[in-house]
Short mmCIF file of C-alpha atoms in Angstrom, two decimals:
data_model
loop_
_atom_site.label_atom_id
_atom_site.label_comp_id
_atom_site.label_asym_id
_atom_site.label_seq_id
_atom_site.Cartn_x
_atom_site.Cartn_y
_atom_site.Cartn_z
CA MET A 236 -5.98 5.17 -34.05
CA ARG A 237 -4.85 2.13 -36.56
CA SER A 238 -6.63 -1.21 -36.90
CA ILE A 239 -5.63 -4.86 -35.64
CA TRP A 240 -8.50 -6.44 -37.04
CA ASN A 241 -11.44 -6.63 -39.65
CA GLY A 242 -14.39 -8.63 -39.07
CA ALA A 243 -17.52 -8.37 -38.00
CA ILE A 244 -20.55 -9.24 -35.17
CA SER A 245 -22.77 -11.85 -35.52
CA PHE A 246 -25.40 -10.49 -33.68
CA GLY A 247 -28.16 -13.03 -34.59
CA LEU A 248 -29.36 -11.92 -38.20
CA VAL A 249 -27.66 -9.12 -37.98
CA SER A 250 -24.29 -8.40 -39.31
CA ILE A 251 -22.20 -5.32 -37.99
CA PRO A 252 -18.80 -4.43 -39.84
CA ILE A 253 -16.52 -3.43 -37.65
CA LYS A 254 -12.79 -2.78 -37.10
CA LEU A 255 -10.90 -3.43 -33.78
CA VAL A 256 -8.49 -1.36 -32.56
CA ASN A 257 -6.63 -1.43 -29.15
CA ALA A 258 -7.61 0.19 -25.83
CA THR A 259 -4.66 0.02 -23.84
CA GLU A 260 -1.09 0.96 -24.39
CA SER A 261 1.58 0.35 -22.29
CA HIS A 262 4.06 3.31 -21.52
CA SER A 263 6.75 1.08 -20.02
CA ILE A 264 10.48 1.63 -20.18
CA SER A 265 12.14 -1.17 -22.24
CA PHE A 266 15.66 -1.36 -22.47
CA ARG A 267 18.50 -3.36 -24.70
CA GLN A 268 21.38 -5.43 -24.16
CA ILE A 269 24.34 -4.30 -24.35
CA HIS A 270 27.75 -5.46 -23.97
CA VAL A 271 29.33 -3.83 -20.88
CA SER A 272 33.02 -3.80 -22.01
CA ASP A 273 32.14 -1.87 -24.85
CA GLY A 274 28.71 -0.53 -25.11
CA GLY A 275 27.67 -2.44 -28.15
CA ARG A 276 24.19 -3.37 -28.85
CA VAL A 277 22.98 -7.21 -28.23
CA ARG A 278 21.07 -9.35 -30.89
CA TYR A 279 19.42 -12.25 -30.90
CA ARG A 280 19.44 -13.73 -34.64
CA LYS A 281 17.08 -16.40 -35.70
CA VAL A 282 19.73 -19.10 -37.47
CA CYS A 283 18.64 -22.25 -38.99
CA GLU A 284 20.23 -25.67 -36.74
CA LEU A 285 20.53 -27.53 -40.10
CA ASP A 286 22.38 -25.21 -41.94
CA GLY A 287 23.57 -22.53 -39.21
CA GLU A 288 22.78 -19.56 -41.34
CA GLU A 289 20.74 -16.97 -40.43
CA VAL A 290 17.11 -16.54 -41.47
CA PRO A 291 15.39 -13.57 -42.71
CA ALA A 292 11.70 -12.65 -41.72
CA ALA A 293 9.99 -13.19 -44.94
CA GLU A 294 11.28 -16.80 -44.76
CA ILE A 295 10.13 -18.07 -41.24
CA GLY A 296 6.83 -20.12 -41.26
CA LYS A 297 5.15 -22.47 -38.85
CA GLY A 298 4.67 -25.33 -37.38
CA TYR A 299 3.74 -28.35 -35.12
CA GLU A 300 6.52 -29.94 -32.72
CA GLU A 301 5.47 -33.64 -32.73
CA ALA A 302 6.40 -35.66 -29.27
CA ASP A 303 8.84 -37.40 -31.30
CA GLY A 304 10.69 -34.04 -32.48
CA SER A 305 9.98 -34.39 -35.77
CA ILE A 306 7.88 -30.90 -37.24
CA VAL A 307 4.69 -30.48 -38.96
CA PRO A 308 4.83 -27.33 -41.43
CA ILE A 309 2.01 -25.11 -41.33
CA THR A 310 0.80 -22.54 -43.12
CA ASP A 311 -1.71 -19.33 -43.19
CA GLU A 312 -3.35 -20.94 -45.92
CA ASP A 313 -4.39 -24.29 -43.75
CA LEU A 314 -5.28 -21.79 -40.87
CA ALA A 315 -7.84 -20.04 -43.25
CA ARG A 316 -9.27 -22.99 -44.42
CA LEU A 317 -10.40 -24.22 -40.61
CA PRO A 318 -14.32 -24.85 -40.78
CA ILE A 319 -14.72 -22.09 -37.58
CA PRO A 320 -17.33 -19.37 -38.00
CA THR A 321 -15.37 -16.98 -35.54
CA ALA A 322 -12.50 -16.91 -38.31
CA LYS A 323 -13.38 -12.87 -39.30
CA THR A 324 -16.22 -12.89 -36.88
CA ILE A 325 -17.13 -12.29 -33.61
CA GLU A 326 -20.51 -14.34 -32.53
CA ILE A 327 -22.29 -13.36 -29.57
CA VAL A 328 -23.34 -16.58 -27.71
CA SER A 329 -25.75 -14.51 -24.64
CA PHE A 330 -26.00 -11.76 -23.06
CA VAL A 331 -25.15 -11.93 -18.71
CA PRO A 332 -25.44 -9.28 -15.91
CA ALA A 333 -22.13 -8.03 -15.70
CA GLU A 334 -20.98 -9.10 -11.69
CA GLU A 335 -21.22 -12.91 -13.45
CA ILE A 336 -17.81 -12.21 -15.06
CA ASP A 337 -14.56 -13.27 -13.33
CA PRO A 338 -12.38 -10.50 -12.64
CA LEU A 339 -9.30 -13.30 -12.97
CA GLN A 340 -10.83 -13.90 -16.43
CA MET A 341 -10.15 -9.78 -17.87
CA ASP A 342 -7.11 -10.00 -20.42
CA ALA A 343 -6.79 -7.53 -23.48
CA ALA A 344 -9.33 -4.92 -24.17
CA TYR A 345 -10.01 -3.72 -27.50
CA TYR A 346 -12.85 -0.73 -28.70
CA LEU A 347 -15.21 -1.58 -31.45
CA ALA A 348 -15.56 0.41 -34.38
CA ALA A 349 -17.97 1.15 -36.74
CA ASN A 350 -16.62 -0.01 -40.49
CA GLY A 351 -18.45 2.09 -42.88
CA ALA A 352 -21.54 3.86 -42.86
CA THR A 353 -23.68 0.83 -43.21
CA ALA A 354 -22.46 0.15 -39.72
CA ALA A 355 -23.84 2.88 -38.21
CA LYS A 356 -27.04 1.72 -37.92
CA PRO A 357 -26.74 -1.61 -36.44
CA TYR A 358 -23.69 -0.65 -34.25
CA THR A 359 -26.26 1.95 -32.33
CA LEU A 360 -28.67 -0.45 -32.21
CA LEU A 361 -26.61 -2.91 -30.44
CA ARG A 362 -25.04 -0.36 -28.00
CA GLU A 363 -28.38 0.88 -27.09
CA ALA A 364 -29.57 -2.75 -26.54
CA LEU A 365 -26.65 -3.47 -24.22
CA LYS A 366 -27.19 0.21 -22.56
CA ARG A 367 -30.90 -0.59 -21.21
CA SER A 368 -30.55 -4.24 -20.67
CA ARG A 369 -27.54 -3.62 -17.90
CA LYS A 370 -25.82 -6.57 -19.48
CA VAL A 371 -22.66 -7.36 -21.40
CA ALA A 372 -22.38 -9.56 -23.91
CA ILE A 373 -20.36 -12.59 -24.36
CA ALA A 374 -19.05 -13.89 -27.30
CA LYS A 375 -16.36 -16.05 -29.23
CA TYR A 376 -13.57 -14.91 -31.56
CA ALA A 377 -10.11 -15.59 -33.22
CA LEU A 378 -7.09 -13.61 -33.26
CA ARG A 379 -3.56 -14.01 -33.80
CA GLY A 380 -4.01 -17.87 -34.74
CA ARG A 381 -6.54 -19.35 -31.52
CA GLU A 382 -9.91 -18.79 -30.65
CA ARG A 383 -10.73 -16.26 -27.62
CA LEU A 384 -13.98 -15.47 -25.23
CA GLY A 385 -14.94 -11.99 -25.09
CA MET A 386 -16.92 -9.51 -23.45
CA LEU A 387 -18.94 -6.64 -24.88
CA ARG A 388 -19.47 -3.43 -22.72
CA VAL A 389 -20.54 -0.37 -23.90
CA VAL A 390 -18.26 2.75 -22.73
CA ASP A 391 -19.47 6.41 -23.16
CA ASP A 392 -20.73 5.69 -26.65
CA VAL A 393 -18.57 2.72 -27.76
CA ILE A 394 -18.23 -0.49 -27.80
CA ALA A 395 -15.73 -2.41 -26.15
CA MET A 396 -14.44 -5.26 -25.83
CA HIS A 397 -12.64 -6.97 -23.25
CA GLY A 398 -10.53 -10.48 -24.12
CA LEU A 399 -11.12 -13.76 -21.66
CA LEU A 400 -9.60 -16.44 -20.56
CA TRP A 401 -11.47 -19.46 -20.28
CA PRO A 402 -12.67 -21.38 -17.51
CA ASP A 403 -10.21 -24.04 -17.59
CA GLU A 404 -6.74 -21.07 -17.68
CA ILE A 405 -7.95 -20.33 -14.05
CA ARG A 406 -5.95 -21.71 -11.71
CA GLN A 407 -7.50 -23.08 -8.92
CA PRO A 408 -6.02 -21.11 -5.56
CA GLU A 409 -4.92 -24.26 -3.67
CA GLY A 410 -2.44 -23.64 -0.65
CA VAL A 411 -2.35 -20.33 -1.52
CA ALA A 412 -4.68 -18.70 1.59
CA PRO A 413 -3.03 -19.00 5.24
CA GLU A 414 -2.89 -22.01 6.98
CA ALA A 415 -2.81 -20.79 10.58
CA SER A 416 -6.33 -19.94 12.16
CA VAL A 417 -6.91 -16.30 12.63
CA THR A 418 -9.79 -14.91 14.79
CA VAL A 419 -10.28 -11.17 13.75
CA ARG A 420 -12.36 -8.87 16.20
CA GLU A 421 -15.64 -6.69 14.81
CA ALA A 422 -13.16 -3.88 16.41
CA GLU A 423 -10.70 -4.23 14.25
CA LEU A 424 -13.34 -5.18 11.31
CA ASP A 425 -14.68 -1.85 11.86
CA LEU A 426 -11.04 0.21 11.52
CA ALA A 427 -10.29 -1.77 8.42
CA ASP A 428 -14.03 0.06 7.15
CA ALA A 429 -13.05 3.42 8.17
CA LEU A 430 -10.16 2.79 6.70
CA MET A 431 -11.53 1.84 2.99
CA ALA A 432 -14.33 4.46 3.34
CA THR A 433 -11.35 7.13 3.79
CA LEU A 434 -8.89 5.76 1.10
CA GLY A 435 -11.84 4.82 -1.73
CA GLU A 436 -12.20 8.81 -2.03
CA VAL A 437 -9.37 8.82 -3.98
CA GLU A 438 -9.36 9.78 -7.79
CA ILE A 439 -8.27 6.44 -10.63
CA ALA A 440 -7.48 9.49 -12.99
CA SER A 441 -5.25 11.15 -10.47
CA LEU A 442 -2.53 8.09 -10.30
CA HIS A 443 0.55 7.83 -12.29
CA ASP A 444 3.05 5.59 -12.28
CA ASP A 445 6.45 6.63 -10.04
CA TYR A 446 8.69 4.43 -11.07
CA ARG A 447 8.31 5.62 -15.05
CA GLU A 448 8.95 9.03 -14.21
CA ALA A 449 11.81 8.16 -11.57
CA VAL A 450 13.10 6.54 -14.63
CA GLU A 451 12.48 9.02 -16.96
CA ALA A 452 13.97 11.57 -14.92
CA MET A 453 17.36 9.35 -14.68
CA LEU A 454 17.66 8.98 -18.11
CA ALA A 455 17.66 12.23 -18.57
CA ALA A 456 20.05 13.06 -15.75
CA LYS A 457 22.17 10.40 -17.54
CA THR A 458 22.52 11.83 -21.01
CA GLY A 459 23.68 15.31 -19.62
CA GLU A 460 26.25 13.06 -17.40
CA GLY A 461 24.90 14.74 -14.03
CA PHE A 462 23.32 11.97 -12.52
CA GLU A 463 24.46 10.56 -9.37
CA PRO A 464 21.81 7.37 -7.92
CA ALA A 465 21.39 7.59 -4.42
CA GLU A 466 21.62 4.26 -2.24
CA ALA A 467 17.37 2.97 -1.00
CA VAL A 468 17.18 3.94 2.51
CA VAL A 469 15.94 0.34 4.12
CA GLU A 470 14.77 0.48 7.78
CA PRO A 471 15.65 -2.72 10.20
CA ALA A 472 13.58 -4.87 10.82
CA GLY A 473 14.82 -5.51 14.40
CA GLY A 474 12.45 -8.32 15.17
CA GLN A 475 9.30 -6.18 15.96
CA VAL A 476 5.35 -7.55 15.88
CA ILE A 477 3.17 -5.29 14.40
CA ASP A 478 0.21 -3.87 16.24
CA LEU A 479 -2.85 -4.56 13.74
CA MET A 480 -5.48 -1.85 15.93
CA ALA A 481 -2.89 0.56 16.66
CA ALA A 482 -1.79 0.68 12.80
CA LEU A 483 -5.20 0.70 12.09
CA GLU A 484 -6.00 3.87 13.74
CA SER A 485 -2.96 5.32 13.04
CA SER A 486 -3.80 4.75 9.00
CA VAL A 487 -7.22 6.37 9.25
CA ARG A 488 -6.17 9.28 11.26
CA ALA A 489 -3.26 9.94 8.42
CA ALA A 490 -5.28 8.97 5.67
CA LYS A 491 -8.13 11.84 6.91
CA ALA A 492 -5.69 14.56 7.84
CA SER A 493 -4.19 14.28 4.12
CA ARG A 494 -7.58 14.67 2.77
CA ALA A 495 -7.84 17.60 4.74
CA GLY A 496 -5.00 18.62 3.49
CA GLY A 497 -3.57 19.84 7.18
CA SER A 498 0.39 19.44 7.10
CA GLY A 499 0.31 19.97 10.68
CA ASP A 500 -2.65 16.98 11.45
CA SER A 501 -0.76 14.86 8.91
CA ALA A 502 2.32 15.44 10.54
CA GLU A 503 1.90 14.38 13.93
CA SER A 504 -0.53 11.51 12.27
CA ALA A 505 2.89 10.07 11.16
CA GLU A 506 4.47 10.74 14.07
CA SER A 507 1.89 8.80 16.18
CA ALA A 508 1.76 5.70 13.68
CA ALA A 509 5.55 5.66 13.62
CA GLU A 510 5.58 5.36 17.71
CA ALA A 511 1.87 3.15 17.85
CA GLU A 512 2.12 0.53 14.35
CA VAL A 513 4.63 -1.43 15.92
CA THR A 514 5.49 -3.40 19.95
CA PRO A 515 8.67 -4.46 20.30
CA ILE A 516 8.60 -8.00 20.75
CA ARG A 517 9.53 -9.03 24.61
CA GLY A 518 12.79 -10.76 24.94
CA ARG A 519 15.01 -11.35 27.87
CA ARG A 520 14.83 -8.52 30.76
CA THR A 521 18.29 -7.25 31.33
CA PRO A 522 19.81 -7.20 34.73
CA ALA A 523 19.01 -3.32 35.27
CA ALA A 524 15.81 -3.84 34.09
CA SER A 525 14.34 -6.35 35.59
CA ALA A 526 16.19 -4.90 39.65
CA PRO A 527 12.84 -3.21 40.97
CA ALA A 528 13.02 -0.04 42.39
CA PRO A 529 12.77 0.68 46.04
CA LYS A 530 9.22 1.78 47.37
CA ALA A 531 9.10 3.95 49.57
CA VAL A 532 6.90 2.94 52.64
CA GLY A 533 5.78 5.34 55.88
CA GLY A 534 6.74 8.60 56.26
CA LYS A 535 10.14 7.98 58.43
CA LYS A 536 11.48 6.26 54.86
CA SER A 537 10.49 8.79 52.85
CA THR A 538 12.29 11.64 55.87
CA ALA A 539 15.02 9.60 55.83
CA SER A 540 15.56 9.85 51.86
CA THR A 541 15.13 13.34 51.80
CA GLY A 542 17.61 13.63 54.71
CA THR A 543 20.29 12.28 52.91
CA ALA A 544 19.44 13.54 49.38
CA LYS A 545 20.37 16.74 51.27
CA LYS A 546 23.41 15.55 53.44
CA THR A 547 24.47 14.96 49.60
CA ALA A 548 24.29 18.49 48.43
CA ALA A 549 25.65 19.55 51.41
CA ALA A 550 28.62 17.44 51.21
CA LYS A 551 29.12 18.37 47.68
CA LYS A 552 29.30 22.06 48.77
CA THR A 553 32.15 21.43 51.44
CA ALA A 554 34.17 19.89 48.29
CA ALA A 555 33.82 23.70 46.75
CA GLY A 556 34.75 25.34 49.99
CA GLY A 557 35.30 24.96 53.98
CA LYS A 558 33.88 28.18 55.15
CA LYS A 559 30.84 28.28 52.90
CA SER A 560 29.97 24.64 53.55
CA THR A 561 30.28 25.14 57.52
CA ALA A 562 27.53 28.09 57.26
CA THR A 563 25.59 26.16 55.22
CA ALA A 564 25.75 22.97 57.62
CA LYS A 565 24.79 25.69 60.54
CA GLY A 566 22.09 27.16 58.46
CA ALA A 567 20.40 23.45 57.48
CA ALA A 568 20.46 22.27 61.60
CA GLY A 569 19.09 25.86 62.29
CA THR A 570 16.10 25.21 59.64
CA LYS A 571 15.48 22.11 61.14
CA ALA A 572 15.37 23.08 64.37
CA GLY A 573 13.13 26.20 63.93
CA ALA A 574 10.85 23.67 61.06
CA ARG A 575 10.51 20.82 64.49
CA THR A 576 9.43 23.98 66.62
CA GLY A 577 7.24 25.35 64.46
CA ALA A 578 6.10 21.90 64.30
CA ARG A 579 5.07 21.58 67.75
CA SER A 580 3.61 24.91 67.87
CA THR A 581 1.48 24.52 65.05
CA LYS A 582 0.26 21.46 67.35
CA SER A 583 -0.61 23.00 70.30
CA ALA A 584 -2.10 25.94 68.57
CA SER A 585 -4.34 23.92 66.77
CA ALA A 586 -5.29 21.64 69.85
CA ALA A 587 -6.75 25.62 71.31
CA GLY A 588 -7.99 26.50 69.09
CA ALA A 589 -10.37 23.81 68.64
CA LYS A 590 -11.47 23.48 72.14
CA SER A 591 -12.16 27.46 72.32
CA ALA A 592 -14.46 27.36 69.12
CA GLY A 593 -14.21 24.05 67.62
CA THR A 594 -14.13 24.75 64.44
CA GLY A 595 -12.09 24.75 61.31
CA ARG A 596 -11.65 28.07 61.10
CA ALA A 597 -9.52 28.23 64.41
CA SER A 598 -7.55 25.25 63.56
CA ALA A 599 -6.97 27.23 60.04
CA GLY A 600 -5.88 30.44 62.73
CA GLY A 601 -3.63 28.19 64.79
CA ALA A 602 -1.70 26.61 61.73
CA THR A 603 -1.12 30.44 60.67
CA ALA A 604 0.33 31.39 64.07
CA GLY A 605 2.38 28.85 64.09
CA ALA A 606 3.89 29.23 60.58
CA GLY A 607 4.70 32.41 61.91
CA THR A 608 6.29 31.05 64.96
CA ALA A 609 8.36 29.27 63.15
CA LYS A 610 9.47 31.83 61.02
CA LYS A 611 10.25 34.09 64.05
CA ALA A 612 12.13 30.84 65.42
CA ALA A 613 14.41 30.03 62.68
CA PRO A 614 16.56 33.08 62.80
CA ARG A 615 17.17 33.48 66.62
CA LYS A 616 18.52 30.01 66.24
CA ARG A 617 20.41 31.36 62.91
CA SER A 618 21.55 34.43 65.17
CA SER A 619 22.49 32.70 68.24
CA ALA A 620 25.35 30.51 65.77
#
């Protein structure tokens, strides 16, 4: 890997020659600005404000603009002569536990490579000292025209340096937190812990940039002139309120199902999540929804409603055929009469059985006899009709 800076680590009286190498790289896809009408590339030109001519990179220097608009020229030699010990040195100032570093301060990351054979021994000494102490080194260094703060730590067998923002560069989070007072229940915290435990098992190395892959696929299809962009499906909001408990429960089930690799369970969990994670807002009731359904009270009303239903069915059959409906009505009348006769027989047989035996078995026999009588009564009524 190509180094971007050469210098040394100042570790007390020990000096370690090192080379600074970028530890990260960007895989984001960049686009060029073009003229829409003809596809021509649009470029920025650096033009001098005084003579209006384009200035090549070799003739461009630095300058500081004062409050009145005047420019003070600054050369690289001026910067090199500054009495700063970190101009070519990474100066370690202290060793602290890693947890004392606020992640908000983290900036760019670099690898520090030993520069030459003489740097191998002190480089290894510093690396092993950092390992054994389980601490990180706080250092100051100068890079790209400014002094910076850094943190040195061990990654495998290499010393890595993270650029840190200065403490005064971290903004205070004033007005960012929700102003409304919210109470979180213990049950909700328990479900959140369960979800965190399930999702926390993912390997960072398995994650990838889906957006970049989609852009690359689009560019490949565009090159072959076979790409047709599909519109993104946006679900309507619909004025719904999230049911937090149901959403957490569904999320835990879905996460466990995806970890187990069960496609069926995952589908069921997804369906239950779709049903349970939102609760519609209660609005103004419609007249149809607000009218309560009539309640059936007592046995007579229930019998009446049943009879009404039978009459309605009989009326429909009458419209289909006159003779058939007449026979149906007579049969229905006979059936009702037989049922009444069977009920009376059942009641009398049950009473007689209770007097003779006084047990539930006699009542059962009376009921059976009554049922037989009902069966006989029905055909006699129909035959007479």
